[in-house]
């Protein structure tokens, strides 16, 4: 049985576990990232102790983890392990995280984008059912994406940042996105977009049980109670999501499309209008052949994907030796 240390570094939480090649976990844990305290604090006081604690658990329990897989919420070069201005890790700028960790940890470290690894986890041990091509989206504050093809390979593109699916444009001149573009899928179908739409509607005097400043969870709860404004908000975001899904389906011709992230917990409130719009726009050949499903691994998707990456790269390294 091969074990690895698998960690997901996000802007809000650090999650991790010891994971074996059957997808079994041990010593799972999580803690706040405290990203607002800056890069050095997160690295020295949060991430390194977190990883070392899992390595110690591995040794104490006789599991003998062989490597470390790390998912990071950042655009990055997965081969060199360089992060490029992670939006939810303020002050990190361009940073060689892989070399930093390799110099301070006793095991080989492998690194990739968190949405890519979420896709890898769902592909092998989740809703992806081992089918490829597989397109995954993570719907939260923003929208991340990952594409798994050729029975387990991740699409990285020429520079390592392929799969930024949340930044396809679905409306020219639409709302400003964090990336600097306008009308990105992220700006039109994320939790942030949903909240913005509701806030604008409330400011215009639209009636609702919601109060100003409502978050996505508040909006979902109100929709479940039948609040017309909240239901309309989910229909708006879901239709926008469906537009993006249709474009991605026409590009990649996947067997499956899997939706995860916090906003996906709204379930059919979001999925129903998304699938309806998707089917109205996708090429006729794909209309009934490409399924859209909700993710099944929950918050552990990135951790499990990081484990798969580490196990695969360790195997490849062994074969080269």
PDB file of C-alpha atoms in Angstrom, residues 124 193 195:
ATOM      1  CA  UNK A 124     -10.827   8.696 -10.377  1.00  0.00           C
ATOM      2  CA  UNK A 193     -21.908  37.133  -9.326  1.00  0.00           C
ATOM      3  CA  UNK A 195     -24.587  38.043  -4.687  1.00  0.00           C
TER       4      UNK A 195
END
